[in-house]
Short mmCIF file of C-alpha atoms and ligand atoms in Angstrom, two decimals:
data_model
loop_
_atom_site.label_atom_id
_atom_site.label_comp_id
_atom_site.label_asym_id
_atom_site.label_seq_id
_atom_site.Cartn_x
_atom_site.Cartn_y
_atom_site.Cartn_z
CA UNK A 204 113.57 114.00 76.84
CA UNK A 205 116.07 111.15 77.13
CA UNK A 206 117.34 111.49 80.68
CA UNK A 207 115.60 112.31 83.91
CA UNK A 208 117.08 112.72 87.37
CA UNK A 209 114.71 112.44 90.30
CA UNK A 210 114.94 111.96 94.02
CA UNK A 211 115.38 108.34 94.95
CA UNK A 212 111.90 106.74 95.01
CA UNK A 213 110.10 104.93 97.82
CA UNK A 214 107.55 102.13 97.58
CA UNK A 215 104.56 102.73 99.85
CA UNK A 216 103.19 99.16 99.62
CA UNK A 217 105.45 96.15 99.24
CA UNK A 218 105.39 92.40 99.99
CA UNK A 219 108.85 91.09 100.81
CA UNK A 220 107.76 87.76 102.37
CA UNK A 221 110.28 85.94 104.55
CA UNK A 222 113.09 83.36 104.46
CA UNK A 223 114.34 82.28 101.02
CA UNK A 224 111.80 84.40 99.15
CA UNK A 225 112.81 87.53 101.08
CA UNK A 226 116.47 86.85 100.24
CA UNK A 227 115.58 86.32 96.58
CA UNK A 228 113.54 89.49 96.05
CA UNK A 229 114.79 92.21 98.36
CA UNK A 230 117.64 93.27 96.07
CA UNK A 231 115.18 94.13 93.31
CA UNK A 232 113.68 96.75 95.61
CA UNK A 233 116.80 98.01 97.38
CA UNK A 234 118.53 98.59 94.01
CA UNK A 235 116.23 101.54 93.26
CA UNK A 236 114.15 102.32 96.34
CA UNK A 237 115.29 103.94 99.57
CA UNK A 238 112.32 102.93 101.72
CA UNK A 239 109.22 100.79 101.51
CA UNK A 240 106.17 100.15 103.61
CA UNK A 241 106.38 96.45 104.32
CA UNK A 242 103.16 94.45 104.32
CA UNK A 243 102.61 92.29 107.42
CA UNK A 244 100.66 89.40 105.82
CA UNK A 245 103.22 86.72 106.59
CA UNK A 246 102.24 83.28 107.88
CA UNK A 247 101.77 83.85 110.80
CA UNK A 248 101.14 87.58 110.38
CA UNK A 249 103.10 90.43 111.96
CA UNK A 250 100.68 91.37 114.73
CA UNK A 251 102.75 92.82 117.56
CA UNK A 252 105.51 95.37 117.81
CA UNK A 253 107.84 92.56 118.86
CA UNK A 254 106.94 90.63 115.67
CA UNK A 255 107.64 93.73 113.59
CA UNK A 256 110.98 94.31 115.30
CA UNK A 257 112.09 90.74 114.58
CA UNK A 258 110.85 90.90 110.96
CA UNK A 259 112.69 94.20 110.42
CA UNK A 260 115.91 92.58 111.57
CA UNK A 261 115.40 89.66 109.16
CA UNK A 262 114.83 92.13 106.32
CA UNK A 263 117.99 94.09 107.11
CA UNK A 264 119.99 90.86 107.37
CA UNK A 265 118.78 89.79 103.90
CA UNK A 266 119.87 93.04 102.18
CA UNK A 267 122.58 92.72 99.53
CA UNK A 268 125.93 94.00 100.81
CA UNK A 269 126.33 97.74 100.36
CA UNK A 270 122.63 98.47 99.77
CA UNK A 271 120.99 101.00 102.04
CA UNK A 272 117.29 100.46 102.54
CA UNK A 273 114.86 101.40 105.28
CA UNK A 274 111.95 99.02 105.83
CA UNK A 275 108.95 100.92 107.23
CA UNK A 276 107.13 98.40 109.35
CA UNK A 277 103.39 97.84 109.66
CA UNK A 278 101.21 95.82 112.00
CA UNK A 279 98.47 93.47 110.83
CA UNK A 280 95.26 94.62 112.53
CA UNK A 281 93.26 91.93 114.31
CA UNK A 282 90.28 92.09 116.61
CA UNK A 283 92.71 91.41 119.48
CA UNK A 284 95.30 94.08 118.65
CA UNK A 285 96.32 95.99 121.76
CA UNK A 286 96.07 99.81 121.54
CA UNK A 287 98.96 100.12 123.99
CA UNK A 288 101.24 97.92 121.90
CA UNK A 289 100.40 99.96 118.79
CA UNK A 290 101.11 103.21 120.62
CA UNK A 291 104.41 101.87 121.93
CA UNK A 292 105.35 100.77 118.41
CA UNK A 293 104.75 104.24 117.04
CA UNK A 294 106.50 105.93 119.97
CA UNK A 295 109.62 103.82 119.44
CA UNK A 296 109.73 104.87 115.76
CA UNK A 297 109.36 101.28 114.57
CA UNK A 298 105.77 101.31 113.32
CA UNK A 299 104.75 103.52 110.38
CA UNK A 300 101.18 102.29 109.89
CA UNK A 301 98.66 99.61 110.77
CA UNK A 302 97.15 97.49 108.02
CA UNK A 303 93.48 96.56 107.79
CA UNK A 304 92.75 93.39 105.87
CA UNK A 305 89.06 92.53 105.89
CA UNK A 306 89.09 88.80 106.77
CA UNK A 307 89.19 86.72 103.60
CA UNK A 308 89.87 89.62 101.22
CA UNK A 309 93.22 88.41 99.91
CA UNK A 310 96.40 86.37 100.50
CA UNK A 311 96.85 85.44 104.18
CA UNK A 312 93.99 87.63 105.35
CA UNK A 313 91.98 85.00 107.22
CA UNK A 314 93.27 86.42 110.53
CA UNK A 315 92.09 89.91 109.54
CA UNK A 316 89.13 91.88 110.80
CA UNK A 317 85.58 90.49 110.62
CA UNK A 318 83.84 93.05 112.81
CA UNK A 319 85.30 96.54 112.63
CA UNK A 320 83.55 97.47 115.88
CA UNK A 321 85.91 95.10 117.69
CA UNK A 322 88.89 97.07 116.36
CA UNK A 323 87.48 100.47 117.35
CA UNK A 324 89.62 100.88 120.49
CA UNK A 325 92.78 100.53 118.38
CA UNK A 326 91.46 102.78 115.62
CA UNK A 327 90.49 105.44 118.16
CA UNK A 328 93.98 105.32 119.66
CA UNK A 329 95.51 105.59 116.18
CA UNK A 330 93.39 108.66 115.44
CA UNK A 331 94.55 110.18 118.71
CA UNK A 332 98.26 109.57 118.17
CA UNK A 333 98.29 110.23 114.39
CA UNK A 334 99.19 106.73 113.20
CA UNK A 335 97.88 106.03 109.67
CA UNK A 336 95.63 103.10 108.79
CA UNK A 337 96.48 101.37 105.50
CA UNK A 338 93.40 99.76 104.06
CA UNK A 339 92.83 96.85 101.71
CA UNK A 340 89.56 98.32 100.47
CA UNK A 341 87.39 95.42 99.39
CA UNK A 342 84.32 93.89 100.98
CA UNK A 343 84.27 90.11 101.19
CA UNK A 344 80.50 89.62 101.14
CA UNK A 345 79.92 86.63 98.83
CA UNK A 346 76.94 88.32 97.11
CA UNK A 347 79.07 91.26 95.95
CA UNK A 348 80.66 90.79 92.53
CA UNK A 349 84.44 90.76 92.70
CA UNK A 350 84.68 93.69 90.29
CA UNK A 351 82.42 95.79 92.57
CA UNK A 352 84.08 95.01 95.89
CA UNK A 353 86.14 98.19 96.08
CA UNK A 354 83.25 100.53 95.27
CA UNK A 355 80.98 98.78 97.78
CA UNK A 356 83.73 98.96 100.42
CA UNK A 357 83.94 102.73 100.03
CA UNK A 358 80.20 103.18 100.56
CA UNK A 359 79.64 100.62 103.29
CA UNK A 360 82.89 100.54 105.28
CA UNK A 361 85.35 103.31 104.47
CA UNK A 362 83.06 106.30 104.37
CA UNK A 363 81.19 105.35 107.58
CA UNK A 364 84.55 104.72 109.31
CA UNK A 365 85.93 108.09 108.26
CA UNK A 366 82.77 109.85 109.43
CA UNK A 367 83.00 108.09 112.77
CA UNK A 368 86.71 108.85 113.19
CA UNK A 369 87.47 112.00 111.17
CA UNK A 370 90.88 112.31 112.82
CA UNK A 371 92.02 108.91 111.55
CA UNK A 372 94.50 109.18 108.70
CA UNK A 373 93.63 106.58 106.06
CA UNK A 374 95.65 105.36 103.10
CA UNK A 375 93.43 103.64 100.58
CA UNK A 376 95.90 101.20 99.15
CA UNK A 377 96.12 99.98 95.55
CA UNK A 378 93.15 101.97 94.30
CA UNK A 379 91.76 100.23 91.22
CA UNK A 380 88.53 102.08 90.35
CA UNK A 381 87.34 105.45 89.18
CA UNK A 382 85.06 105.42 92.22
CA UNK A 383 88.12 105.14 94.47
CA UNK A 384 89.93 107.95 92.68
CA UNK A 385 86.84 110.19 92.83
CA UNK A 386 86.32 109.44 96.51
CA UNK A 387 89.90 110.47 97.32
CA UNK A 388 89.71 113.58 95.15
CA UNK A 389 86.48 114.67 96.84
CA UNK A 390 87.78 114.12 100.37
CA UNK A 391 88.85 117.19 102.25
CA UNK A 392 91.45 115.70 104.54
CA UNK A 393 93.04 112.62 106.08
CA UNK A 394 92.69 110.43 102.97
CA UNK A 395 95.25 109.50 100.34
CA UNK A 396 95.66 106.63 97.91
CA UNK A 397 98.47 104.48 96.60
CA UNK A 398 98.44 103.20 93.03
CA UNK A 399 100.30 100.16 91.72
CA UNK A 400 102.46 99.98 88.63
CA UNK A 401 100.47 97.17 87.07
CA UNK A 402 97.06 98.82 87.50
CA UNK A 403 98.40 101.74 85.45
CA UNK A 404 99.33 99.35 82.62
CA UNK A 405 96.77 96.57 82.37
CA UNK A 406 93.03 96.23 82.46
CA UNK A 407 91.07 93.03 83.07
CA UNK A 408 91.49 91.87 79.46
CA UNK A 409 95.10 91.02 80.32
CA UNK A 410 93.83 88.33 82.68
CA UNK A 411 91.09 86.84 80.55
CA UNK A 412 91.52 87.37 76.81
CA UNK A 413 92.89 84.42 74.84
CA UNK A 414 93.10 82.18 77.92
CA UNK A 415 93.45 82.61 81.65
CA UNK A 416 96.72 84.39 82.43
CA UNK A 417 97.46 83.88 86.09
CA UNK A 418 100.44 86.21 86.21
CA UNK A 419 98.08 89.17 85.70
CA UNK A 420 95.84 88.11 88.57
CA UNK A 421 96.09 90.21 91.70
CA UNK A 422 93.75 91.70 94.29
CA UNK A 423 92.03 94.01 93.94
CA UNK A 424 91.62 92.51 90.48
CA UNK A 425 92.29 94.80 87.48
CA UNK A 426 89.11 96.45 86.25
CA UNK A 427 87.72 97.87 82.98
CA UNK A 428 89.71 100.27 80.82
CA UNK A 429 87.95 103.42 82.01
CA UNK A 430 89.12 102.65 85.55
CA UNK A 431 92.70 102.28 84.36
CA UNK A 432 92.44 105.64 82.62
CA UNK A 433 91.17 107.27 85.84
CA UNK A 434 94.13 105.79 87.74
CA UNK A 435 96.57 107.11 85.15
CA UNK A 436 95.05 110.58 85.25
CA UNK A 437 95.36 110.64 89.04
CA UNK A 438 98.92 109.30 89.10
CA UNK A 439 100.25 111.82 86.59
CA UNK A 440 98.24 114.76 87.94
CA UNK A 441 100.78 115.73 90.57
CA UNK A 442 97.95 115.74 93.16
CA UNK A 443 99.79 115.11 96.43
CA UNK A 444 97.18 112.59 97.58
CA UNK A 445 98.34 109.96 95.06
CA UNK A 446 101.63 108.08 95.24
CA UNK A 447 103.30 104.83 94.27
CA UNK A 448 102.67 101.61 96.17
CA UNK A 449 103.78 98.82 93.86
CA UNK A 450 102.07 95.98 95.74
CA UNK A 451 104.82 93.86 94.23
CA UNK A 452 103.78 90.45 95.56
CA UNK A 453 105.96 87.46 94.64
CA UNK A 454 104.53 83.95 94.54
CA UNK A 455 106.37 80.95 93.13
CA UNK A 456 105.06 79.84 89.72
CA UNK A 457 103.43 76.58 90.90
CA UNK A 458 101.24 78.61 93.27
CA UNK A 459 100.13 80.91 90.44
CA UNK A 460 99.81 78.32 87.66
CA UNK A 461 97.32 75.92 89.20
CA UNK A 462 93.62 75.27 89.76
CA UNK A 463 93.35 77.97 92.44
CA UNK A 464 96.17 80.41 91.82
CA UNK A 465 97.38 83.02 94.29
CA UNK A 466 96.83 86.74 93.76
CA UNK A 467 99.92 88.86 93.26
CA UNK A 468 102.13 90.38 90.57
CA UNK A 469 105.90 90.78 90.88
CA UNK A 470 106.94 94.23 89.67
CA UNK A 471 109.84 95.38 91.84
CA UNK A 472 112.43 94.69 89.19
CA UNK A 473 110.91 96.73 86.33
CA UNK A 474 108.64 99.21 88.11
CA UNK A 475 110.71 102.33 87.45
CA UNK A 476 110.98 101.48 83.73
CA UNK A 477 107.24 100.87 83.55
CA UNK A 478 106.43 104.13 85.32
CA UNK A 479 108.73 106.22 83.13
CA UNK A 480 106.97 104.64 80.13
CA UNK A 481 103.52 105.52 81.51
CA UNK A 482 104.46 109.07 82.48
CA UNK A 483 106.08 109.67 79.09
CA UNK A 484 102.96 108.43 77.32
CA UNK A 485 100.96 110.88 79.40
CA UNK A 486 103.41 113.75 78.69
CA UNK A 487 104.05 113.97 82.41
CA UNK A 488 107.66 112.92 82.97
CA UNK A 489 108.09 116.13 84.94
CA UNK A 490 105.59 114.77 87.48
CA UNK A 491 107.10 111.30 87.90
CA UNK A 492 109.15 112.49 90.87
CA UNK A 493 106.03 113.71 92.70
CA UNK A 494 104.43 110.29 92.32
CA UNK A 495 107.43 108.15 93.23
CA UNK A 496 109.47 110.33 95.56
CA UNK A 497 107.63 113.35 97.03
CA UNK A 498 103.93 112.72 97.69
CA UNK A 499 104.42 109.55 99.72
CA UNK A 500 106.92 110.95 102.23
CA UNK A 501 104.82 114.10 102.65
CA UNK A 502 101.76 112.00 103.49
CA UNK A 503 103.64 109.84 105.99
CA UNK A 504 105.34 112.85 107.58
CA UNK A 505 108.84 111.97 106.37
CA UNK A 506 111.41 113.94 104.43
CA UNK A 507 111.98 113.03 100.79
CA UNK A 508 115.22 111.22 100.01
CA UNK A 509 118.26 113.38 99.32
CA UNK A 510 119.86 110.89 96.93
CA UNK A 511 119.00 111.01 93.23
CA UNK A 512 118.59 108.37 90.55
CA UNK A 513 118.85 108.95 86.83
CA UNK A 514 116.61 107.28 84.27
CA UNK A 515 117.70 107.22 80.64
CA UNK A 516 115.86 106.28 77.48
CA UNK A 517 117.67 103.89 75.18
CA UNK A 518 117.09 103.09 71.50
CA UNK A 519 116.25 99.44 71.96
CA UNK A 520 113.94 97.71 74.42
CA UNK A 521 115.38 96.70 77.77
CA UNK A 522 115.59 92.99 78.40
CA UNK A 523 114.25 92.22 81.84
CA UNK A 524 114.30 88.58 82.89
CA UNK A 525 110.94 86.88 82.34
CA UNK A 526 111.48 85.01 85.60
CA UNK A 527 113.75 85.27 88.61
CA UNK A 528 115.13 82.29 90.48
CA UNK A 529 114.99 82.33 94.26
CA UNK A 530 115.80 79.57 96.72
CA UNK A 531 112.05 79.42 97.36
CA UNK A 532 111.36 78.76 93.66
CA UNK A 533 110.86 80.59 90.36
CA UNK A 534 108.88 83.84 90.27
CA UNK A 535 107.47 85.29 87.05
CA UNK A 536 108.20 88.97 86.44
CA UNK A 537 105.42 91.36 85.37
CA UNK A 538 105.28 91.62 81.56
CA UNK A 539 103.75 95.03 80.79
CA UNK A 540 102.91 93.88 77.22
CA UNK A 541 104.77 96.84 75.69
CA UNK A 542 108.49 97.34 75.05
CA UNK A 543 110.23 99.43 77.69
CA UNK A 544 112.98 101.88 76.74
CA UNK A 545 113.62 103.70 80.01
CA UNK A 546 115.89 102.26 82.62
CA UNK A 547 117.56 103.34 85.81
CA UNK A 548 121.07 104.20 84.67
CA UNK A 549 122.49 105.29 87.99
CA UNK A 550 121.13 104.74 91.44
O1 LIG B 670 97.50 90.63 94.68
C1 LIG B 670 97.71 90.70 95.87
N1 LIG B 670 98.71 89.98 96.47
N2 LIG B 670 96.93 91.48 96.62
C2 LIG B 670 97.01 91.48 97.96
O2 LIG B 670 96.24 92.19 98.57
C3 LIG B 670 97.96 90.59 98.66
C4 LIG B 670 99.07 90.22 97.81
C5 LIG B 670 99.89 89.06 98.37
O3 LIG B 670 100.22 89.07 99.54
O4 LIG B 670 100.22 88.16 97.58
ZN1 LIG B 671 99.46 94.11 98.89
#
């Protein structure tokens, strides 16, 4: 197969940042994607419906002329979040989900949740009104090894929460382990998982072999190869509980290439090429559309996009820029370590 037309994709987990960075990166998403769930971990975070409304307007103002793109806004859950504000946000159509960052789990998460009991009134309201909870699924307990933090989170936080609130719809975001995939597969209802582009393509060797490579560092950190293979099997399976959330997370190079580098990989620009490569390797190009364009909207109760994009396979590798320049600084683009031949020919 050398050409593939699919419904226009959506990205169910995206960091757009703000200000100059937002202006520098948004076009890489709006070129191919119709909608994206926008992460609220700004500084300060997007905690109220009013914050989300203002951020949405800044995003729309930063769009390249002529691009149509719908930012799906989220709220950053804190122990002070008001159930009434969350309900009003959903009722107005502005808020698509609420995001749980365990405090200290990742970039700008210090204002996140320390004691889940304190957030129970909001979570109960969300279960009642059918508003999904997006979860960064890692414990932050210092004794737990960083490679085990997702698996321990499932056992000690996620499963007890889902038993306590079976009506709460939970998206386990950026699943990185076989344990996560198995947990979603075994669940009967109200649980789905997003998978990033980079976790389908790299394992932890990319970060550590031959020197420390900060541009492959993200959270949850990439795991062993057998986890990557489990993620790939889930992504290409067509199972409606798995869909794309790129977690494309731009940081300027000086903040990645230093003594304590930030977590995050920038993939918006080459994600569709990477995914076509992965799905072709897995003999599953016919299921790419489910992963990028059908399963996500079905889970979030939205219609799939009517527009189509066409991917074509060329004879020579596509040259993506190694870095993009923004007014906030230079951002390194994800290098998948293999040549890519598929590209979005019309969108
Ligand atoms: O790698 C990551 N980067 N993981 C996250 O959870 C946050 C993100 C960011 O905001 O940079
Ligand atoms: Zn993220």
